[in-house]
């Protein structure tokens, strides 16, 4: 469990704080999407989760370890893994397997155990067979999978990702997102910072930040259906939701808290069936009237 | 892009040796090469060629690593033959140029030594993946702990530097392409054009390096990196054969050096 208590953080003392009096509890096994306009403090917030930044005031606890305590640093960093935006600058090893071995090596595990974890992590992300490859020859999507494998080898409870798909092609994105859902299924907590609202819809909890404050926290259906509110924050609502909302605006009776294609198909076909039935009734009544 | 002394994957007794043995061998060989006279140099050259054959590396591939350093060694050669005093060669002076027997001998000997040093180092890098060199270096430097140097940190620096060579090479290409696309015209055939192109690359490249290293530091810390002790995927274990070879190298080194002292 990660507990954030009254977290305030300022990069410079005389400037307005980047985070203001934030309170948050994150449980294991939760898939959280963190959204918000640029400069709202998303990245600053997640950097507190593994003690890359320390609070100006307030506390951050990872299980029983306070991020301020020097003793728990290794524990915190093995429990909360972090994937950064640019895949190139987080690869340390000269081969795929050595990169994955970097984390367990830092924990000082014996080499037999390091080997076991490396093989297991590579199997989980589906990069088995590329052990000896040089990381710079991998595709962008494979590099992000490699970065995640590097964290899995440290056996984390939470994985924090800062816009992990922003530089990937559609296939790479799909692979990374599928992996995240698989990991959540295994009980891992996922904290996914994203600009892509369709990705946020995959989460079971959405956090919205603006100007250093947490302004909304709830399930995606509630938050992503507030089309006008999202737009006022400079965020784009999911396209499907916006479509439903526009239909609603022209007077159609549809649910605007839908953000999957399947949901929209159901809703629209229900609408069409209703329309067809009423037209049919009308026609048959008209025809009947003439007879 | 030069393919300088890059790893050549082969199954050979040289490739399979513990990296520490190879590093020690190269250091010993370098000391020997710097101390010997012309006959010793020939023997050392013979040894280097023999190891190349053993490693199944074509001689041509090995010699190609010399190409980028040749201009420098030509310059060195001319400095030696022009500025070494001694008995003049019979058909000189031509104009103000005077060449001596000693100069010619010294020129060939010294340049030969340097070329052989480059070759010896190339054999190491061609038969050993850079990650193994880094691990080998870490193990060899462990005694430095008594003067407060962490061998893990040194090995980390070496392997990070090697790791970023291809990344930075790619970055350099994309910067220069971006400049060309915006109409930069550096005549690649003139020395002046080349130098100009380098100065224009230097600033953006170094800014990018600083930005990259900031992100790299975060990524390393996030994965629990701390200065000091860590473990590796592979632990190196010296076989009796490795010990035998190291013993032989040290014996050879001692013999060559003492022999040299007495001649």
Coordinates of C-alpha atoms in Angstrom, one line a residue:
Chain A
X1 CA 0.0 0.0 0.0
X2 CA 1.2 3.5 -0.8
X3 CA 0.0 6.3 1.4
X4 CA 0.4 9.9 0.6
X5 CA -0.4 12.3 3.5
X6 CA -0.7 16.0 3.0
X7 CA 2.0 16.1 0.4
X8 CA 3.2 19.5 -0.7
X9 CA 6.2 20.0 -2.9
X10 CA 7.9 23.0 -4.4
X11 CA 10.9 22.8 -6.7
X12 CA 12.0 26.3 -5.5
X13 CA 11.0 27.8 -2.2
X14 CA 9.9 31.1 -3.6
X15 CA 7.8 29.7 -6.4
X16 CA 4.3 28.3 -6.1
X17 CA 4.3 24.6 -5.1
X18 CA 4.1 22.0 -7.9
X19 CA 2.0 19.8 -5.6
X20 CA -0.4 21.1 -2.9
X21 CA -1.7 19.2 0.1
X22 CA -2.3 15.9 -1.7
X23 CA -3.8 12.9 0.0
X24 CA -4.0 9.6 -1.7
X25 CA -4.0 5.8 -0.9
X26 CA -3.0 3.3 -3.6
X27 CA -3.6 -0.4 -3.0
X28 CA -1.9 -3.3 -4.5
X29 CA -3.8 -4.8 -7.5
X30 CA -5.3 -1.5 -8.5
X31 CA -5.0 -0.2 -12.0
X32 CA -4.9 3.6 -11.7
X33 CA -4.8 6.1 -14.6
X34 CA -3.4 9.5 -13.8
X35 CA -4.5 12.2 -16.2
X36 CA -4.3 16.0 -16.3
X37 CA -3.0 18.8 -18.5
X38 CA 0.7 19.5 -19.1
X39 CA 2.4 21.0 -16.1
X40 CA -0.3 19.8 -13.6
X41 CA 2.2 17.9 -11.5
X42 CA 1.6 14.3 -12.6
X43 CA 5.3 13.6 -13.1
X44 CA 6.2 15.4 -9.9
X45 CA 3.7 13.3 -8.0
X46 CA 4.9 9.9 -9.3
X47 CA 8.5 10.8 -8.6
X48 CA 7.5 10.9 -4.9
X49 CA 6.3 7.3 -5.0
X50 CA 9.8 5.8 -5.2
X51 CA 11.7 8.6 -3.4
X52 CA 13.2 10.2 -6.5
X53 CA 11.8 13.4 -5.0
X54 CA 11.1 13.9 -1.3
X55 CA 8.1 16.0 0.0
X56 CA 8.7 19.6 1.1
X57 CA 6.0 18.9 3.7
X58 CA 3.9 15.8 4.3
X59 CA 4.8 12.2 4.1
X60 CA 4.9 9.4 1.6
X61 CA 4.8 5.8 2.9
X62 CA 5.4 2.7 0.8
X63 CA 4.1 -0.1 3.1
X64 CA 6.0 0.6 6.3
X65 CA 8.8 2.6 4.8
X66 CA 8.8 6.4 4.7
X67 CA 10.4 7.8 1.6
X68 CA 12.5 10.2 3.8
X69 CA 14.2 7.3 5.6
X70 CA 17.5 6.4 4.0
X71 CA 17.4 2.8 5.3
X72 CA 14.3 1.8 3.4
X73 CA 15.5 3.3 0.1
X74 CA 16.4 -0.1 -1.6
X75 CA 13.1 -1.6 -0.2
X76 CA 11.0 1.2 -1.6
X77 CA 12.8 1.1 -5.0
X78 CA 12.3 -2.6 -5.3
X79 CA 8.7 -2.4 -4.3
X80 CA 7.8 0.6 -6.6
X81 CA 9.3 0.2 -10.1
X82 CA 9.2 3.1 -12.6
X83 CA 9.1 3.2 -16.4
X84 CA 10.1 6.5 -18.0
X85 CA 8.8 8.1 -21.1
X86 CA 11.9 7.7 -23.3
X87 CA 12.9 4.1 -23.7
X88 CA 16.4 4.9 -24.8
X89 CA 17.6 6.6 -21.7
X90 CA 16.5 4.0 -19.2
X91 CA 18.4 1.1 -20.7
X92 CA 21.6 0.5 -18.9
X93 CA 22.9 -2.9 -20.0
X94 CA 24.8 -3.7 -23.1
X95 CA 22.6 -6.7 -23.9
X96 CA 18.9 -7.4 -23.2
X97 CA 19.6 -9.9 -20.4
X98 CA 22.2 -7.7 -18.7
X99 CA 19.8 -4.8 -18.7
X100 CA 17.2 -6.9 -16.9
X101 CA 20.0 -8.1 -14.5
X102 CA 20.8 -4.5 -13.5
X103 CA 18.0 -4.2 -10.9
X104 CA 18.5 -7.6 -9.1
X105 CA 22.3 -6.9 -9.3
X106 CA 21.8 -3.7 -7.4
X107 CA 19.9 -5.6 -4.7
X108 CA 23.0 -7.8 -4.4
X109 CA 21.3 -11.1 -5.2
X110 CA 23.5 -14.1 -5.9
X111 CA 24.1 -14.7 -9.7
X112 CA 22.0 -17.9 -9.8
X113 CA 19.0 -16.0 -8.4
X114 CA 19.7 -13.1 -10.8
X115 CA 19.7 -15.6 -13.7
X116 CA 16.4 -17.1 -12.6
X117 CA 14.7 -13.7 -12.3
X118 CA 16.0 -12.5 -15.6
X119 CA 14.6 -15.5 -17.4
X120 CA 11.3 -15.3 -15.7
X121 CA 10.9 -11.5 -16.3
X122 CA 11.8 -11.9 -20.0
X123 CA 9.3 -14.7 -20.3
X124 CA 6.5 -12.6 -18.7
X125 CA 7.0 -9.7 -21.1
X126 CA 7.5 -12.1 -24.1
X127 CA 11.1 -11.2 -25.0
X128 CA 12.5 -14.7 -24.5
X129 CA 14.9 -15.5 -27.3
X130 CA 16.3 -11.9 -27.5
X131 CA 18.6 -12.3 -24.4
X132 CA 21.9 -11.6 -26.2
X133 CA 20.5 -8.8 -28.5
X134 CA 21.9 -5.4 -28.1
X135 CA 19.1 -3.2 -26.8
X136 CA 19.6 -0.4 -29.4
X137 CA 18.5 -2.9 -32.1
X138 CA 15.1 -3.4 -30.5
X139 CA 11.9 -1.6 -31.6
X140 CA 10.5 1.1 -29.4
X141 CA 7.7 -1.2 -28.1
X142 CA 10.3 -3.9 -27.3
X143 CA 12.4 -1.4 -25.5
X144 CA 9.5 -0.5 -23.2
X145 CA 8.8 -4.2 -22.6
X146 CA 12.4 -4.5 -21.8
X147 CA 12.2 -1.6 -19.3
X148 CA 9.2 -3.3 -17.7
X149 CA 11.1 -6.7 -17.5
X150 CA 13.9 -4.8 -15.7
X151 CA 11.4 -3.8 -13.0
X152 CA 9.7 -7.3 -12.8
X153 CA 13.1 -8.8 -12.1
X154 CA 13.1 -6.7 -8.9
X155 CA 9.8 -8.3 -7.9
X156 CA 7.8 -5.0 -7.4
X157 CA 4.4 -4.6 -5.9
X158 CA 3.7 -1.4 -7.9
X159 CA 4.7 -0.3 -11.4
X160 CA 4.6 3.4 -12.2
X161 CA 4.6 4.3 -15.8
X162 CA 5.1 7.9 -17.1
X163 CA 3.5 8.1 -20.5
X164 CA 5.0 4.7 -21.6
X165 CA 3.3 4.6 -24.9
X166 CA 3.7 8.1 -26.1
X167 CA 6.5 7.3 -28.6
X168 CA 5.3 3.9 -29.7
X169 CA 3.5 2.7 -32.8
X170 CA 0.0 1.1 -32.5
X171 CA 1.4 -2.5 -32.2
X172 CA 3.9 -1.5 -29.6
X173 CA 1.1 0.3 -27.6
X174 CA -1.1 -2.7 -27.7
X175 CA 1.7 -5.0 -26.5
X176 CA 2.5 -2.7 -23.6
X177 CA -1.1 -2.2 -22.6
X178 CA -1.9 -5.9 -22.8
X179 CA 1.1 -6.6 -20.5
X180 CA -0.1 -4.0 -18.0
X181 CA -3.5 -5.7 -17.8
X182 CA -1.8 -9.1 -17.4
X183 CA 0.3 -7.8 -14.6
X184 CA -2.7 -6.3 -12.8
X185 CA -4.3 -9.7 -13.1
X186 CA -1.3 -11.1 -11.2
X187 CA -2.0 -8.7 -8.3
X188 CA 0.4 -5.9 -9.2
X189 CA -0.6 -2.3 -8.7
X190 CA -0.3 -0.2 -11.8
X191 CA -0.1 3.6 -11.8
X192 CA -0.3 4.8 -15.4
X193 CA 0.3 8.4 -16.3
X194 CA -1.1 9.1 -19.7
X195 CA -2.3 11.8 -22.1
X196 CA -4.3 9.3 -24.0
X197 CA -7.8 9.2 -22.5
X198 CA -8.6 5.9 -24.3
X199 CA -5.8 4.3 -22.3
X200 CA -7.2 5.9 -19.1
X201 CA -10.5 4.1 -19.8
X202 CA -8.7 0.8 -19.3
X203 CA -8.0 1.5 -15.6
X204 CA -10.3 0.8 -12.7
X205 CA -9.7 4.1 -11.1
X206 CA -9.0 7.5 -12.7
X207 CA -7.2 10.3 -10.9
X208 CA -7.4 13.8 -12.4
X209 CA -4.9 16.5 -11.5
X210 CA -4.9 20.2 -12.2
X211 CA -2.5 22.9 -11.0
X212 CA -0.8 20.6 -8.4
X213 CA -4.1 19.4 -6.9
X214 CA -6.0 16.2 -7.1
X215 CA -9.4 17.3 -8.4
X216 CA -11.1 14.0 -9.1
X217 CA -10.8 10.4 -8.1
X218 CA -13.2 7.8 -9.2
X219 CA -14.1 5.0 -11.6
X220 CA -13.6 5.8 -15.3
X221 CA -17.3 5.6 -16.1
X222 CA -18.0 8.5 -13.7
X223 CA -15.1 10.7 -14.6
X224 CA -14.6 10.2 -18.3
X225 CA -18.3 10.8 -19.0
X226 CA -18.0 14.4 -17.8
X227 CA -17.4 15.6 -21.3
X228 CA -17.7 19.4 -20.8
X229 CA -15.7 19.3 -17.6
X230 CA -12.9 17.4 -19.2
X231 CA -12.8 19.9 -22.1
X232 CA -12.7 22.8 -19.7
X233 CA -9.5 21.3 -18.2
X234 CA -8.0 21.1 -21.7
X235 CA -8.4 17.3 -21.8
X236 CA -10.0 15.4 -24.6
X237 CA -12.8 13.1 -23.5
X238 CA -12.7 9.6 -25.1
X239 CA -14.0 9.9 -28.7
X240 CA -16.7 7.3 -28.1
X241 CA -17.9 9.1 -25.0
X242 CA -17.9 12.4 -27.0
X243 CA -19.9 10.7 -29.8
X244 CA -22.5 9.6 -27.2
X245 CA -22.5 13.0 -25.6
X246 CA -23.1 14.7 -29.0
X247 CA -26.0 12.3 -29.7
X248 CA -27.4 13.2 -26.3
X249 CA -27.0 16.9 -27.1
X250 CA -29.2 16.5 -30.2
X251 CA -31.8 14.9 -28.1
X252 CA -31.2 11.1 -28.5
X253 CA -31.8 8.9 -25.5
X254 CA -28.3 7.4 -25.0
X255 CA -26.0 6.8 -22.1
X256 CA -23.0 9.1 -22.3
X257 CA -20.8 7.2 -19.8
X258 CA -19.7 4.8 -22.5
X259 CA -16.1 4.6 -23.6
X260 CA -15.7 1.3 -25.3
X261 CA -16.6 0.5 -28.9
X262 CA -18.6 -2.5 -27.8
X263 CA -20.7 -0.4 -25.4
X264 CA -21.3 2.1 -28.2
X265 CA -22.4 -0.6 -30.6
X266 CA -24.9 -1.9 -28.0
X267 CA -26.2 1.5 -27.2
X268 CA -26.6 2.6 -30.9
X269 CA -28.1 -0.7 -32.0
X270 CA -30.6 -0.5 -29.2
X271 CA -31.5 3.0 -30.4
X272 CA -31.8 1.7 -34.0
X273 CA -34.0 -1.3 -33.0
X274 CA -36.2 1.1 -31.0
X275 CA -36.4 3.4 -34.0
X276 CA -37.1 0.5 -36.4
X277 CA -39.8 -0.8 -34.1
X278 CA -41.5 2.5 -33.7
X279 CA -41.3 3.2 -37.5
X280 CA -42.7 -0.3 -38.1
X281 CA -45.6 0.3 -35.6
X282 CA -46.3 3.7 -37.2
X283 CA -46.2 2.2 -40.8
X284 CA -48.4 -0.7 -39.9
X285 CA -50.9 1.5 -38.1
X286 CA -50.9 3.8 -41.1
X287 CA -51.3 0.8 -43.5
X288 CA -54.0 -0.7 -41.2
X289 CA -55.8 2.7 -41.2
X290 CA -56.1 2.7 -44.9
X291 CA -57.5 -0.8 -45.0
Chain B
X1 CA 30.9 4.6 -39.2
X2 CA 34.1 2.7 -38.4
X3 CA 33.7 -0.8 -37.3
X4 CA 36.7 -0.5 -35.1
X5 CA 37.8 -3.6 -33.3
X6 CA 34.2 -4.6 -32.7
X7 CA 33.3 -7.9 -31.3
X8 CA 33.5 -10.8 -33.9
X9 CA 31.4 -13.7 -32.7
X10 CA 33.3 -17.0 -33.1
X11 CA 33.8 -20.2 -31.3
X12 CA 37.5 -20.3 -30.5
X13 CA 39.8 -21.0 -27.5
X14 CA 40.6 -17.3 -27.4
X15 CA 36.9 -16.2 -27.3
X16 CA 36.1 -18.7 -24.6
X17 CA 38.9 -17.6 -22.2
X18 CA 38.1 -15.7 -19.1
X19 CA 38.2 -12.0 -19.9
X20 CA 40.6 -11.4 -17.0
X21 CA 43.2 -13.7 -18.7
X22 CA 42.9 -11.7 -21.9
X23 CA 43.2 -8.3 -20.2
X24 CA 46.3 -9.4 -18.3
X25 CA 47.7 -10.8 -21.5
X26 CA 47.2 -7.6 -23.3
X27 CA 48.7 -5.5 -20.5
X28 CA 51.8 -7.9 -20.3
X29 CA 52.2 -7.8 -24.1
X30 CA 52.0 -4.0 -24.1
X31 CA 54.8 -3.8 -21.5
X32 CA 56.9 -6.3 -23.5
X33 CA 56.3 -4.5 -26.8
X34 CA 57.4 -1.1 -25.3
X35 CA 60.6 -2.6 -24.0
X36 CA 61.9 -4.7 -26.8
X37 CA 64.3 -4.1 -29.7
X38 CA 63.7 -5.0 -33.4
X39 CA 64.2 -8.7 -32.9
X40 CA 61.8 -8.8 -29.9
X41 CA 59.3 -6.8 -31.9
X42 CA 59.4 -9.5 -34.6
X43 CA 58.8 -12.2 -32.0
X44 CA 55.9 -10.2 -30.5
X45 CA 54.4 -9.7 -33.9
X46 CA 54.7 -13.4 -34.5
X47 CA 52.8 -14.0 -31.2
X48 CA 50.1 -11.6 -32.1
X49 CA 49.6 -13.3 -35.5
X50 CA 49.5 -16.7 -33.9
X51 CA 46.8 -15.6 -31.4
X52 CA 44.8 -14.1 -34.3
X53 CA 44.9 -17.4 -36.1
X54 CA 43.9 -19.2 -32.9
X55 CA 40.9 -16.8 -32.5
X56 CA 39.8 -17.5 -36.1
X57 CA 39.9 -13.9 -37.0
X58 CA 40.9 -13.1 -40.6
X59 CA 44.2 -11.1 -40.6
X60 CA 42.5 -8.6 -43.0
X61 CA 39.8 -7.8 -40.5
X62 CA 42.4 -7.3 -37.8
X63 CA 44.6 -5.0 -40.0
X64 CA 41.6 -2.9 -41.0
X65 CA 41.5 -1.6 -37.4
X66 CA 44.8 0.2 -38.2
X67 CA 43.3 2.3 -41.0
X68 CA 42.0 5.3 -38.9
X69 CA 45.3 5.6 -37.0
X70 CA 47.6 5.3 -40.0
X71 CA 47.8 9.1 -40.7
X72 CA 48.9 9.7 -37.2
X73 CA 51.6 7.0 -37.3
X74 CA 52.9 8.3 -40.7
X75 CA 53.4 11.7 -39.1
X76 CA 55.2 10.0 -36.2
X77 CA 57.4 8.1 -38.6
X78 CA 58.4 11.3 -40.5
X79 CA 59.2 13.1 -37.2
X80 CA 61.5 10.2 -36.3
X81 CA 63.4 10.0 -39.6
X82 CA 63.7 13.8 -39.9
X83 CA 64.8 14.7 -36.4
X84 CA 67.0 11.8 -35.3
X85 CA 70.7 12.8 -35.5
X86 CA 73.2 10.1 -36.6
X87 CA 75.1 8.8 -39.6
X88 CA 73.6 10.2 -42.8
X89 CA 72.3 8.0 -45.5
X90 CA 74.5 8.1 -48.6
X91 CA 72.2 9.7 -51.2
X92 CA 71.2 12.5 -48.9
X93 CA 70.9 15.5 -48.3
X94 CA 68.3 16.4 -50.9
X95 CA 67.9 20.1 -50.4
X96 CA 67.6 20.7 -46.7
X97 CA 66.3 17.2 -45.9
X98 CA 68.7 14.9 -44.1
X99 CA 67.9 11.4 -43.1
X100 CA 70.1 9.2 -40.8
X101 CA 70.4 5.4 -40.4
X102 CA 69.4 5.7 -36.8
X103 CA 66.4 7.8 -37.7
X104 CA 65.2 5.2 -40.2
X105 CA 65.7 2.4 -37.8
X106 CA 64.0 4.2 -34.9
X107 CA 61.1 5.3 -37.1
X108 CA 60.3 1.8 -38.2
X109 CA 60.8 0.4 -34.7
X110 CA 58.7 2.9 -32.8
X111 CA 55.9 3.0 -35.4
X112 CA 55.9 -0.8 -35.5
X113 CA 55.6 -0.9 -31.8
X114 CA 52.6 1.4 -31.7
X115 CA 50.9 -0.4 -34.5
X116 CA 51.4 -3.7 -32.7
X117 CA 49.9 -2.2 -29.5
X118 CA 46.8 -1.2 -31.4
X119 CA 46.5 -4.7 -32.9
X120 CA 46.9 -6.4 -29.5
X121 CA 44.1 -4.2 -28.0
X122 CA 41.9 -4.9 -31.1
X123 CA 42.3 -8.7 -30.6
X124 CA 41.0 -8.2 -27.0
X125 CA 37.9 -6.3 -28.1
X126 CA 37.3 -8.5 -31.1
X127 CA 37.3 -11.7 -29.1
X128 CA 35.6 -10.3 -25.9
X129 CA 32.1 -8.8 -25.7
X130 CA 32.4 -5.4 -24.0
X131 CA 30.2 -6.5 -21.1
X132 CA 32.7 -9.2 -20.3
X133 CA 35.6 -6.7 -20.5
X134 CA 33.7 -4.6 -18.0
X135 CA 33.1 -7.5 -15.6
X136 CA 36.7 -8.6 -16.0
X137 CA 37.9 -5.1 -15.3
X138 CA 35.7 -5.0 -12.2
X139 CA 37.3 -8.2 -10.8
X140 CA 40.8 -7.1 -11.6
X141 CA 40.4 -3.8 -10.0
X142 CA 38.9 -5.1 -6.7
X143 CA 42.2 -4.7 -4.8
X144 CA 41.8 -0.9 -5.4
X145 CA 39.3 -1.0 -2.6
X146 CA 42.1 -0.4 -0.1
X147 CA 42.7 3.1 -1.6
X148 CA 39.0 3.8 -1.6
X149 CA 38.2 3.2 -5.3
X150 CA 35.1 1.0 -5.9
X151 CA 35.8 -1.3 -8.8
X152 CA 32.0 -1.7 -9.3
X153 CA 31.8 2.1 -10.0
X154 CA 34.7 2.0 -12.5
X155 CA 33.2 -1.0 -14.3
X156 CA 29.8 0.8 -14.3
X157 CA 31.3 3.9 -15.9
X158 CA 33.2 1.8 -18.5
X159 CA 30.1 -0.2 -19.5
X160 CA 27.8 2.9 -19.6
X161 CA 30.3 4.6 -21.9
X162 CA 30.4 1.6 -24.2
X163 CA 26.6 1.2 -24.0
X164 CA 26.0 4.8 -25.3
X165 CA 28.4 4.6 -28.2
X166 CA 25.8 3.4 -30.7
X167 CA 23.1 5.7 -29.2
X168 CA 25.2 8.8 -29.6
X169 CA 26.4 7.7 -33.0
X170 CA 22.8 7.5 -34.1
X171 CA 22.1 10.9 -32.5
X172 CA 25.0 12.5 -34.3
X173 CA 23.7 11.2 -37.6
X174 CA 20.2 12.6 -37.0
X175 CA 21.5 16.0 -35.9
X176 CA 23.7 16.3 -39.0
X177 CA 20.8 15.1 -41.2
X178 CA 18.5 17.7 -39.6
X179 CA 21.2 20.4 -40.4
X180 CA 21.5 19.2 -44.0
X181 CA 17.7 19.2 -44.4
X182 CA 17.7 22.8 -43.4
X183 CA 20.3 23.7 -46.0
X184 CA 23.6 23.4 -44.2
X185 CA 26.3 22.8 -46.7
X186 CA 29.5 21.4 -45.3
X187 CA 31.8 20.4 -48.1
X188 CA 32.8 16.9 -47.0
X189 CA 35.8 16.9 -49.4
X190 CA 37.6 19.8 -47.8
X191 CA 39.3 19.7 -44.4
X192 CA 37.8 23.1 -43.6
X193 CA 34.3 21.8 -44.3
X194 CA 34.8 18.8 -42.1
X195 CA 36.0 20.8 -39.2
X196 CA 33.2 23.2 -39.6
X197 CA 30.7 20.3 -39.6
X198 CA 32.2 19.1 -36.3
X199 CA 31.9 22.4 -34.6
X200 CA 28.2 22.6 -35.6
X201 CA 27.6 19.1 -34.3
X202 CA 29.4 19.6 -31.0
X203 CA 26.9 22.0 -29.3
X204 CA 23.6 20.2 -29.9
X205 CA 25.3 16.9 -29.2
X206 CA 26.7 17.9 -25.9
X207 CA 23.4 19.5 -24.8
X208 CA 21.7 16.2 -25.6
X209 CA 24.3 14.2 -23.7
X210 CA 23.6 16.3 -20.5
X211 CA 19.9 15.8 -20.9
X212 CA 20.3 12.1 -21.5
X213 CA 22.5 11.7 -18.5
X214 CA 20.0 13.4 -16.3
X215 CA 17.3 10.9 -17.3
X216 CA 19.8 8.0 -17.1
X217 CA 20.6 8.9 -13.5
X218 CA 16.9 8.9 -12.6
X219 CA 16.4 5.5 -14.3
X220 CA 19.4 4.1 -12.5
X221 CA 18.3 5.3 -9.1
X222 CA 14.8 4.1 -9.7
X223 CA 16.2 0.7 -10.2
X224 CA 18.0 0.8 -6.9
X225 CA 21.5 1.7 -8.1
X226 CA 23.8 2.7 -5.3
X227 CA 27.5 3.3 -5.5
X228 CA 29.4 0.3 -4.1
X229 CA 28.7 -3.4 -4.0
X230 CA 26.5 -5.1 -6.5
X231 CA 26.2 -8.5 -8.2
X232 CA 26.2 -9.6 -11.8
X233 CA 24.4 -12.0 -14.1
X234 CA 27.6 -13.9 -14.6
X235 CA 30.2 -14.7 -12.0
X236 CA 33.6 -15.3 -13.4
X237 CA 35.5 -18.4 -12.3
X238 CA 39.1 -19.0 -13.3
X239 CA 39.8 -22.6 -14.5
X240 CA 43.2 -24.3 -13.9
X241 CA 44.0 -23.6 -17.5
X242 CA 43.3 -19.9 -16.9
X243 CA 45.7 -19.9 -14.0
X244 CA 48.3 -21.8 -16.1
X245 CA 48.1 -19.2 -18.8
X246 CA 48.3 -16.3 -16.4
X247 CA 51.4 -18.0 -14.8
X248 CA 53.0 -18.4 -18.3
X249 CA 52.3 -14.8 -19.2
X250 CA 53.9 -13.5 -16.0
X251 CA 56.9 -15.8 -16.5
X252 CA 57.3 -14.6 -20.1
X253 CA 57.1 -11.0 -18.9
X254 CA 59.7 -11.5 -16.2
X255 CA 62.1 -13.4 -18.6
X256 CA 61.7 -10.8 -21.4
X257 CA 62.3 -7.9 -19.0
X258 CA 65.3 -9.3 -17.2
X259 CA 66.7 -10.5 -20.5
X260 CA 66.3 -7.0 -21.8
X261 CA 68.1 -5.6 -18.7
X262 CA 71.1 -7.9 -19.4
X263 CA 71.5 -7.2 -23.1

